[in-house]
mmCIF file of C-alpha atoms in Angstrom:
data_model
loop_
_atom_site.group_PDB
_atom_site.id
_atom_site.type_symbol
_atom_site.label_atom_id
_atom_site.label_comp_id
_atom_site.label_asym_id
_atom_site.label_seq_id
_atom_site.Cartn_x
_atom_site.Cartn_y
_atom_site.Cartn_z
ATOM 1 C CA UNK A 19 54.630 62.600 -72.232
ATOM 2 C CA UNK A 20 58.195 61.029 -71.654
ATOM 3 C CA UNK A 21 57.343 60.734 -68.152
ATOM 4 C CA UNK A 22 54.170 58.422 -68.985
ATOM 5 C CA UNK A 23 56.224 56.334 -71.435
ATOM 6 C CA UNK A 24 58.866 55.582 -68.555
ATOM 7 C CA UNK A 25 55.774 54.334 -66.362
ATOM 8 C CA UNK A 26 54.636 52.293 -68.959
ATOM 9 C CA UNK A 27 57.838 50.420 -69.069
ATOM 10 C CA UNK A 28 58.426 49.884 -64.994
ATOM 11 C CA UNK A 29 56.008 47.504 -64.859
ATOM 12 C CA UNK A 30 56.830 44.377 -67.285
ATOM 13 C CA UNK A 31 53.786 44.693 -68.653
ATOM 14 C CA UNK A 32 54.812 46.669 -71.659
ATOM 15 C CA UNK A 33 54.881 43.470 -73.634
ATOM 16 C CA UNK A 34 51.784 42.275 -75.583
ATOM 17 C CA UNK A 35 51.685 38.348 -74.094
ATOM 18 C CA UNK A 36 52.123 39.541 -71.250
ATOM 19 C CA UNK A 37 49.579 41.977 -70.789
ATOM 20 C CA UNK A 38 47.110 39.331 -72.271
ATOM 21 C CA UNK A 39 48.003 37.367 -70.006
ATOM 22 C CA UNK A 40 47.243 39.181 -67.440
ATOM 23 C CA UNK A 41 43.762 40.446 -68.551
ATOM 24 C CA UNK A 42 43.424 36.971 -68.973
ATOM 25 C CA UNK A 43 43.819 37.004 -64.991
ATOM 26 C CA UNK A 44 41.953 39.833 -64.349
ATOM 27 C CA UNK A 45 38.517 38.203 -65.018
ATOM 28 C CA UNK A 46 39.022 34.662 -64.413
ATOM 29 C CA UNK A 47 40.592 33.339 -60.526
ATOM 30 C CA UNK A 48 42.445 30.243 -61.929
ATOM 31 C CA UNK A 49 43.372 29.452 -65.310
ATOM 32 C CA UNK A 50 45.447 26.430 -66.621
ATOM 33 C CA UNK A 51 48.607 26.380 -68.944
ATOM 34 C CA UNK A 52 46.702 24.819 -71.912
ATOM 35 C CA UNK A 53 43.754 27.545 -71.869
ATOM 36 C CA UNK A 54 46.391 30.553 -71.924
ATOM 37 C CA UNK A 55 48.047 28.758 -75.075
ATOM 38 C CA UNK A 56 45.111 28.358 -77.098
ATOM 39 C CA UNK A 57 43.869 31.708 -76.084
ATOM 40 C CA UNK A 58 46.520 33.453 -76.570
ATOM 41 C CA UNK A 59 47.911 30.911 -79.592
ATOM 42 C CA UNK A 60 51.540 30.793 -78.060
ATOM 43 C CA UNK A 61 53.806 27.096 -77.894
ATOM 44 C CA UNK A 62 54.828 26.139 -74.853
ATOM 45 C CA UNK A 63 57.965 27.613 -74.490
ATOM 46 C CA UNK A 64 56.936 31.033 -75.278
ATOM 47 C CA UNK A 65 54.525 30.979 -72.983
ATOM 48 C CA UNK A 66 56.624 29.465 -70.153
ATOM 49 C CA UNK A 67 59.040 31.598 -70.499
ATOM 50 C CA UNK A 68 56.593 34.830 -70.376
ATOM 51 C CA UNK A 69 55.106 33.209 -67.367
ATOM 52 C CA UNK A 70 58.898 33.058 -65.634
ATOM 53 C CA UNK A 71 58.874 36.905 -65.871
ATOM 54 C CA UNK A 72 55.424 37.484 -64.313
ATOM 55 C CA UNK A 73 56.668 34.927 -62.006
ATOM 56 C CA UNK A 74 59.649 36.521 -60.815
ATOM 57 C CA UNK A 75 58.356 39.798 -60.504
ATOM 58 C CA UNK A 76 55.204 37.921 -58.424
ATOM 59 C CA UNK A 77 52.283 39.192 -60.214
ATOM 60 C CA UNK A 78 51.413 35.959 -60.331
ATOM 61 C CA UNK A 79 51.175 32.818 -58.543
ATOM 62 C CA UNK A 80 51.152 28.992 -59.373
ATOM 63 C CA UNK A 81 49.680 26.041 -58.277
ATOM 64 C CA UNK A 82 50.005 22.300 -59.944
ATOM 65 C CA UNK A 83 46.755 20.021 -58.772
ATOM 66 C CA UNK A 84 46.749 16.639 -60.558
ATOM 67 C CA UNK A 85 43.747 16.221 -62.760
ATOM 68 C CA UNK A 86 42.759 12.213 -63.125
ATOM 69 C CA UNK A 87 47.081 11.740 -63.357
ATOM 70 C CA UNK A 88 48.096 14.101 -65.029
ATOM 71 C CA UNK A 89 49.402 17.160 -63.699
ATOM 72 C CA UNK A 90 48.077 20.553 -64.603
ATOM 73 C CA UNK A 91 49.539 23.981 -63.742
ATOM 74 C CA UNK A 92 47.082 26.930 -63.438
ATOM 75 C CA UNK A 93 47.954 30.497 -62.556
ATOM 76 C CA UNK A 94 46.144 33.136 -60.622
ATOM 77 C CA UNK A 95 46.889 36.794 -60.629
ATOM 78 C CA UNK A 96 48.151 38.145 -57.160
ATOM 79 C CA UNK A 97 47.237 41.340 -55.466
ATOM 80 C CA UNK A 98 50.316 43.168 -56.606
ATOM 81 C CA UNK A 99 49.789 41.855 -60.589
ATOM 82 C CA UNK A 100 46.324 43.303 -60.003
ATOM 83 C CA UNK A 101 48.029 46.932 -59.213
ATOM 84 C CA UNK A 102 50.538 46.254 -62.025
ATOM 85 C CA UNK A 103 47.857 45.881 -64.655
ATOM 86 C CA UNK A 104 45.317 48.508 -63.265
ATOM 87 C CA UNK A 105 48.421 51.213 -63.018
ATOM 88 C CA UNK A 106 49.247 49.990 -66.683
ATOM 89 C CA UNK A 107 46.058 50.788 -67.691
ATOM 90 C CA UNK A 108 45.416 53.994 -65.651
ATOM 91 C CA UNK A 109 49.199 54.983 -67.752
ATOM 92 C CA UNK A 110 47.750 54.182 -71.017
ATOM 93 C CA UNK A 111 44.486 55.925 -70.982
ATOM 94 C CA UNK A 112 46.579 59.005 -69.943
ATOM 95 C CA UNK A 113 48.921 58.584 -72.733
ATOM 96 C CA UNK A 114 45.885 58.047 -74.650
ATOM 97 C CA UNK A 115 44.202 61.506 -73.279
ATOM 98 C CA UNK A 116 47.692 64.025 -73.676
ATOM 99 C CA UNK A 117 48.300 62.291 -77.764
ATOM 100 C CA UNK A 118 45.053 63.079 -79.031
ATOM 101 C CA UNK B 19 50.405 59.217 -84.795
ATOM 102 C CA UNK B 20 51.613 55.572 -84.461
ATOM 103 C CA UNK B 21 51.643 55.743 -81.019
ATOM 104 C CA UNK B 22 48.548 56.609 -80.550
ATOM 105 C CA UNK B 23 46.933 54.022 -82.701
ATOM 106 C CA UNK B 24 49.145 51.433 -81.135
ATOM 107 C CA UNK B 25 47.766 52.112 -77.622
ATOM 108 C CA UNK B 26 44.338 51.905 -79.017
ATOM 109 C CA UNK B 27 44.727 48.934 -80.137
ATOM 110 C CA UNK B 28 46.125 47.482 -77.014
ATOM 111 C CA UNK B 29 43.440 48.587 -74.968
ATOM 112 C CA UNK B 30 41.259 46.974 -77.309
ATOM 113 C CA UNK B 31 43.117 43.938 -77.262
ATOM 114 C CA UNK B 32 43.070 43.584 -73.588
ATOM 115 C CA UNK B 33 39.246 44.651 -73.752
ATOM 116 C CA UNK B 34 38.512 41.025 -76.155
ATOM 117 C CA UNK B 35 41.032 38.859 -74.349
ATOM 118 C CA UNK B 36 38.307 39.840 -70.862
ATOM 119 C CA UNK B 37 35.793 39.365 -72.819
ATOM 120 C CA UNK B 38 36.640 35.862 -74.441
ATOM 121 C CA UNK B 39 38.259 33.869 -71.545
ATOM 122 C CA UNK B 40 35.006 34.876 -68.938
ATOM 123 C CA UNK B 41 32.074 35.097 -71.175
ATOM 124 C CA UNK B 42 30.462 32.598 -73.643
ATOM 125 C CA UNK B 43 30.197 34.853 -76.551
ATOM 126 C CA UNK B 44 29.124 32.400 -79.522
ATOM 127 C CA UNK B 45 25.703 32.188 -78.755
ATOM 128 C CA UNK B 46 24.019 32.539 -81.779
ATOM 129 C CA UNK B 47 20.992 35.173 -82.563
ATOM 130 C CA UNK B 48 19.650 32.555 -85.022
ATOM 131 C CA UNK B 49 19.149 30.151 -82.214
ATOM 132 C CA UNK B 50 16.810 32.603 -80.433
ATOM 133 C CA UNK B 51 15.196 32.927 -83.916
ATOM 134 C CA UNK B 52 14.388 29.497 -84.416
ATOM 135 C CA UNK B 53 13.833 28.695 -80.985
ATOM 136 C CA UNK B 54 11.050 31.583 -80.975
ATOM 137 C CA UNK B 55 9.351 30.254 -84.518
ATOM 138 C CA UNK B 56 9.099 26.738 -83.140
ATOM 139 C CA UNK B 57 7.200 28.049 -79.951
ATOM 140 C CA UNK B 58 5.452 29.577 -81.996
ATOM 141 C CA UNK B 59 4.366 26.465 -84.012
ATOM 142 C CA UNK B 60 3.696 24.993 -80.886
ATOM 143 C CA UNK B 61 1.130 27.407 -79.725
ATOM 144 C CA UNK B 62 -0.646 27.512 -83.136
ATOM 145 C CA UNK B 63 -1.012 24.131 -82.875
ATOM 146 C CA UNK B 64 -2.277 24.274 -79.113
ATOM 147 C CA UNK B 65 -5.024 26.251 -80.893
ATOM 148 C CA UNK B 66 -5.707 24.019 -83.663
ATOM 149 C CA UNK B 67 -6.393 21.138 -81.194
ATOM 150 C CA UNK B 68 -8.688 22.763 -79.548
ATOM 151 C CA UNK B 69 -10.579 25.057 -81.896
ATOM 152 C CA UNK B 70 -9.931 28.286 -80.364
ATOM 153 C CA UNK B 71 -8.285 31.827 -81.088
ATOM 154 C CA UNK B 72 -5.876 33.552 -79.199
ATOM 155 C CA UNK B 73 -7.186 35.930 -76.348
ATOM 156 C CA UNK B 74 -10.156 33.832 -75.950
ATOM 157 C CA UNK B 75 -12.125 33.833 -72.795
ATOM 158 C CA UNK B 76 -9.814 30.955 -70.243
ATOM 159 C CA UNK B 77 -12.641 29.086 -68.938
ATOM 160 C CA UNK B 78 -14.230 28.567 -72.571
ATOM 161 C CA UNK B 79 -10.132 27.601 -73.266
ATOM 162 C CA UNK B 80 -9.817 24.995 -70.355
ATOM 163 C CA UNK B 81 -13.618 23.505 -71.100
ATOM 164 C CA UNK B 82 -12.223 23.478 -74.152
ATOM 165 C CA UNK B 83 -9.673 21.488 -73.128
ATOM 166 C CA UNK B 84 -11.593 19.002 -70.944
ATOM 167 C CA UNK B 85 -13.882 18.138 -73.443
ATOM 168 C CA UNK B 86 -11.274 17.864 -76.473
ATOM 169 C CA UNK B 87 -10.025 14.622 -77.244
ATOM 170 C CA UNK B 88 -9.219 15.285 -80.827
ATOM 171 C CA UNK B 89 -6.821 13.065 -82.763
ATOM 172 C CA UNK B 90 -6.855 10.267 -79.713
ATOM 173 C CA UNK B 91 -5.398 12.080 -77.605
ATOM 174 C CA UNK B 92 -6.261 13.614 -74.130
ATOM 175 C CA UNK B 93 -5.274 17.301 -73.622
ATOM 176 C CA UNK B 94 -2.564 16.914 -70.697
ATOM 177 C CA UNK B 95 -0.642 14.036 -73.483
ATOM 178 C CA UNK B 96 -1.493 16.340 -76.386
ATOM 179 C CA UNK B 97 0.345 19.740 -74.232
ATOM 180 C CA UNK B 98 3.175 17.681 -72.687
ATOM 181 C CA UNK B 99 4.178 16.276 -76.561
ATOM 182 C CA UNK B 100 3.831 19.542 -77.942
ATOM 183 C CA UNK B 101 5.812 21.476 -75.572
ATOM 184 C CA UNK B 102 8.841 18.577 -75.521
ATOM 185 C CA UNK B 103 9.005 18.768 -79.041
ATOM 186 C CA UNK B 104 9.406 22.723 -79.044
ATOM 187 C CA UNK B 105 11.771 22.141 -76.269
ATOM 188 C CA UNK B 106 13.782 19.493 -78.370
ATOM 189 C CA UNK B 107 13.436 21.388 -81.439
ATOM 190 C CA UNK B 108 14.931 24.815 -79.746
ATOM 191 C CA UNK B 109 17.654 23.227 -77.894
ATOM 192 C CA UNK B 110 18.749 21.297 -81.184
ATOM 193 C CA UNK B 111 18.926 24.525 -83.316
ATOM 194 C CA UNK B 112 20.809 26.441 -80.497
ATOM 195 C CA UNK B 113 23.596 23.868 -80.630
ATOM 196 C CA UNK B 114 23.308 23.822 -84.543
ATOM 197 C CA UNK B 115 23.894 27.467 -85.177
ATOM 198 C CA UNK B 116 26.404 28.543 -81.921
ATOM 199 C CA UNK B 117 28.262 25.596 -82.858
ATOM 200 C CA UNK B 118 28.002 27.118 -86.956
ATOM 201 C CA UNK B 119 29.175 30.546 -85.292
ATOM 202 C CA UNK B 120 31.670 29.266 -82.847
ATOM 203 C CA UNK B 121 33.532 27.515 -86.081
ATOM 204 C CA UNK B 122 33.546 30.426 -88.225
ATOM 205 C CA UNK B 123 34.891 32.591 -86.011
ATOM 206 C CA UNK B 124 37.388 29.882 -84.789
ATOM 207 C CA UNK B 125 36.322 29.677 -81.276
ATOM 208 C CA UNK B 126 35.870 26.542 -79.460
ATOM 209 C CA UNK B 127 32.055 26.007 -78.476
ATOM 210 C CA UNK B 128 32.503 24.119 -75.186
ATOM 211 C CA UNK B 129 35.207 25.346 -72.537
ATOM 212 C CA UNK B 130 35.224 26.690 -69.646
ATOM 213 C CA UNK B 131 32.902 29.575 -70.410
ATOM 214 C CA UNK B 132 30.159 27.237 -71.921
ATOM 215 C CA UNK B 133 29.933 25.669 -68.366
ATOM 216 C CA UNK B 134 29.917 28.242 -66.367
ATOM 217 C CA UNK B 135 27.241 30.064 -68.429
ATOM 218 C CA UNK B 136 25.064 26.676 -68.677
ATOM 219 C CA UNK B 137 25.337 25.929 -64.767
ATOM 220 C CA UNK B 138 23.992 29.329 -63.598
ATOM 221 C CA UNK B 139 21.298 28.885 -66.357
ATOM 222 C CA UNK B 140 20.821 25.633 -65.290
ATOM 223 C CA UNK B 141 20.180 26.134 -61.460
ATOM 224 C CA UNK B 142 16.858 28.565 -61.386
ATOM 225 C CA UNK B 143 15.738 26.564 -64.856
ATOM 226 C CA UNK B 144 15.495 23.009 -62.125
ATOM 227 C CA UNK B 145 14.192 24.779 -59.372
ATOM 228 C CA UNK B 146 11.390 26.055 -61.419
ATOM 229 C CA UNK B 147 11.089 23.157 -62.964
ATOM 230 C CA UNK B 148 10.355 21.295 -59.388
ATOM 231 C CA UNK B 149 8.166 24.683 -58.705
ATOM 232 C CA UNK B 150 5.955 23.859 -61.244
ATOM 233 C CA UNK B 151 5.757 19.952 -60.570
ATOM 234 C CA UNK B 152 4.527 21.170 -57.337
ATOM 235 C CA UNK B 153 1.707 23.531 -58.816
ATOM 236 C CA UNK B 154 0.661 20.976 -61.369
ATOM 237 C CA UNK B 155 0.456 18.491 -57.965
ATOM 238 C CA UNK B 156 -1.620 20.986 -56.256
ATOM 239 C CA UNK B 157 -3.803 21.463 -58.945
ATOM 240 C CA UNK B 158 -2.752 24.890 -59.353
ATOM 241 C CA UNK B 159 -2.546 24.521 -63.876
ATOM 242 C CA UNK B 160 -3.036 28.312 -63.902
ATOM 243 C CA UNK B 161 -0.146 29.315 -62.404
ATOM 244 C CA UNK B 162 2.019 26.573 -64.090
ATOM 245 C CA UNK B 163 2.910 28.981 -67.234
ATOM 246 C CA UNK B 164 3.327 32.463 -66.011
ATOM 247 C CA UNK B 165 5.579 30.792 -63.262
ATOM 248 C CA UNK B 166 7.515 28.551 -66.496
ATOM 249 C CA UNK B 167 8.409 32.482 -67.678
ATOM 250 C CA UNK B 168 9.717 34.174 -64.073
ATOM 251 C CA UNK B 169 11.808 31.235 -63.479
ATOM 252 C CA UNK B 170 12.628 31.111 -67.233
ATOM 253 C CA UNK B 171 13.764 35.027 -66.801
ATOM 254 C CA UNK B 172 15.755 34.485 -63.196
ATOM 255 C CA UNK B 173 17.510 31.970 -65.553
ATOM 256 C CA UNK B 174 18.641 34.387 -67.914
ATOM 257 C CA UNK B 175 19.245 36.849 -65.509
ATOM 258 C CA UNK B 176 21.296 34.640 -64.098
ATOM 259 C CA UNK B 177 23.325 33.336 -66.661
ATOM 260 C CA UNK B 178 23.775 36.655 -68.645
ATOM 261 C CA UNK B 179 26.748 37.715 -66.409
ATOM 262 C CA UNK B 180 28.688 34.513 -68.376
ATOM 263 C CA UNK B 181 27.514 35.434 -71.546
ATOM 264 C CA UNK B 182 26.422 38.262 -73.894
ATOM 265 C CA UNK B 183 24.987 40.766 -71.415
ATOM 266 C CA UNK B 184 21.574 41.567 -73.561
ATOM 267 C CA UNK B 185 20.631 38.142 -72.417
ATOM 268 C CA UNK B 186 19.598 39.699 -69.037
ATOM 269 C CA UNK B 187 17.624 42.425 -70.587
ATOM 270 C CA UNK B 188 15.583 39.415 -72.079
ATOM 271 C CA UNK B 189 15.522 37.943 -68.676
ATOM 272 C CA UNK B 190 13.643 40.954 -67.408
ATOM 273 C CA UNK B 191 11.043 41.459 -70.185
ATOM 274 C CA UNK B 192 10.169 37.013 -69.289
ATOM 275 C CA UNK B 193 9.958 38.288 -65.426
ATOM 276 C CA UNK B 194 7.838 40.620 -66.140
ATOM 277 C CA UNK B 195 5.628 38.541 -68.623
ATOM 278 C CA UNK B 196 5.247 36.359 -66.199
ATOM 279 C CA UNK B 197 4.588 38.424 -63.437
ATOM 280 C CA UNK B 198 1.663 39.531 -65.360
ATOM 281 C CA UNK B 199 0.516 36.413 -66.335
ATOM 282 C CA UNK B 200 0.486 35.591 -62.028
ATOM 283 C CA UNK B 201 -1.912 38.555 -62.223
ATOM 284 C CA UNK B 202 -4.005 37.404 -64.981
ATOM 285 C CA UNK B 203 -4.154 33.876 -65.078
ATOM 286 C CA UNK B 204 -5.879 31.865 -67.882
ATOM 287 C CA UNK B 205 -4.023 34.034 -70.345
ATOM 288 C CA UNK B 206 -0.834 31.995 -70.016
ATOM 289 C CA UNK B 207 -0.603 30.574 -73.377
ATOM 290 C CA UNK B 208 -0.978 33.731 -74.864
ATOM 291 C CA UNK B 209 1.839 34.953 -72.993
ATOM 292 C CA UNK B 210 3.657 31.945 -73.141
ATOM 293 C CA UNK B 211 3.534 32.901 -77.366
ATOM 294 C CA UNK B 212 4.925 36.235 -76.338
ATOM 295 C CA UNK B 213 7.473 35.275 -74.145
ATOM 296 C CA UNK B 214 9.205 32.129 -75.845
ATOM 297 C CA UNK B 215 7.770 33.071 -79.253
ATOM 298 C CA UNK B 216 7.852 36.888 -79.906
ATOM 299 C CA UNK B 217 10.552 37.921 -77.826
ATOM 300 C CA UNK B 218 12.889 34.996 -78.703
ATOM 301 C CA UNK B 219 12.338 36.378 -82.678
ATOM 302 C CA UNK B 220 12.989 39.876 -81.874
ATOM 303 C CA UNK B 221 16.185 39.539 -79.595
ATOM 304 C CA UNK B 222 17.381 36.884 -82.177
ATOM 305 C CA UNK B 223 17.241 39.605 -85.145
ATOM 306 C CA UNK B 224 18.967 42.054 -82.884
ATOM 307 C CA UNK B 225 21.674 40.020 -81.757
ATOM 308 C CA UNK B 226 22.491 38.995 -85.003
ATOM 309 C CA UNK B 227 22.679 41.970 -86.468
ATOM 310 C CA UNK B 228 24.792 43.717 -83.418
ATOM 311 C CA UNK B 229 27.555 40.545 -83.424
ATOM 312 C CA UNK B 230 27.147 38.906 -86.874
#
């Protein structure tokens, strides 16, 4: 049991944005700063600043394309944020499986 | 335990947040309801014009046809107005009540999901389209409505992996309709009734009562 709990926290994806984020990712290949907000009903800065730590730990990657002028920033999970998530998952369903 | 509970609820968390960013999930049952009654309406009134029942022997039906010029009109004006205005009818009341569903559930009706779902619906839906253009050019009127239902099925098919996946089951039972209608043409309006009337009803009822 403790053992599972530590796994759960390696990754950073112990943290409820974050994760949505990320399954966010998992079914879509690029999605843009404004859908994550309203989807996930974060301001900007909270959301920035959850995508910084995904960033830094690459799960995922960005790209700015200018739509019309203005600019727009979409992210796309990367092969290791694809592990991340899956192993977080795989962790949870056995901490699910040894509780109950 | 809290934990437990906790973990559940992620899971299901991450399980929505799939679900709602990739599929269009505020199509509403009542659409399919409404869109089935008008089809309906539309094939009773087919009958009416030309004085026939249902299951009727097809060459009496397209005599029928030939020779009816009730109400001033001729039968290929009389079919095209009557199938537009089903067609205008459903479409209007499947924006009226996804759009009613969308807002009571606070989701926005038109994003990214709404697009992809309409553009794979879209692309089988103009090819048949053309398909049947063709058949009505080579004089081939049979096949025009069981072919209206496969394409009409590939369509859902299609588009059910962007939406609610029962959609494709529906697909399949309008593939098959029309496959039998290929097989026995002259019954097409009959299953034309079935496939846009009847089975538009029944899914309706069950997706409403599954997701609303």
């Amino acid at each position: 049991m403790k053992h599972l709990l530590e796994k759960l926290e390696t990754t950073k994806l112990d943290n409820r944005i974050r994760l949505g984020i990320m399954s966010i990712l998992m079914v879509n290949d690029w999605v843009d700063f404004g859908t994550f907000k309203e989807m996930l009903g974060l301001t900007d800065g909270n959301l920035a600043s959850h995508m910084k730590v995904l960033e830094s730990e690459s799960y995922v990657e960005m790209r700015k394309l200018f739509v019309g002028r203005k600019p727009q920033t979409s992210y796309t999970a990367t092969v290791l944020g694809r592990k991340a998530f899956n192993d977080h998952l795989a962790a949870l369903e056995e901490l699910l499986k040894s509780g109950s | 335990m809290a934990n437990h509970n906790e973990h559940l609820e992620t899971l299901s968390e991450i399980r929505s947040m799939m679900e709602r960013s990739s599929r269009f999930i505020s199509l509403s049952g009542l659409s399919g309801v409404a869109a089935g009654s008008f089809a309906l309406l539309g094939a009773a009134m087919v009958y009416i014009y030309l004085g026939l029942q249902p299951f009727s022997n097809y060459k009496i039906f397209y005599a029928e046809a030939l020779r009816n010029g009730k109400w001033g009109i001729d039968y290929v004006t009389f079919f095209l107005l009557d199938a537009a205005l089903v067609f205008v009818l459903a479409v209007a009341s499947g924006i009226y009540f996804t759009t009613r569903k969308a807002k009571r559930k606070g989701q926005k009706v038109w994003d990214q999901s709404a697009l992809r779902m309409l553009s794979n619906l879209a692309i089988p839906l103009i090819v048949g389209g053309i398909f049947c253009l063709v058949l009505y050019r080579e004089r081939q009127i049979l096949l025009i409505a069981p072919a209206t239902l496969v394409f009409y099925g590939l369509a859902l098919v299609n588009g059910s992996k962007f939406t609610l996946n029962d959609i494709r089951y529906l697909g399949l039972c309008e593939i098959g309709l029309g496959i039998i209608g290929l097989f026995f043409p002259g019954y097409g309006l009959e299953l034309w009734a079935i496939g846009f009337g009847l089975l538009h009803i029944a899914y309706g009822l069950v997706m409403y009562r599954k997701y609303e």
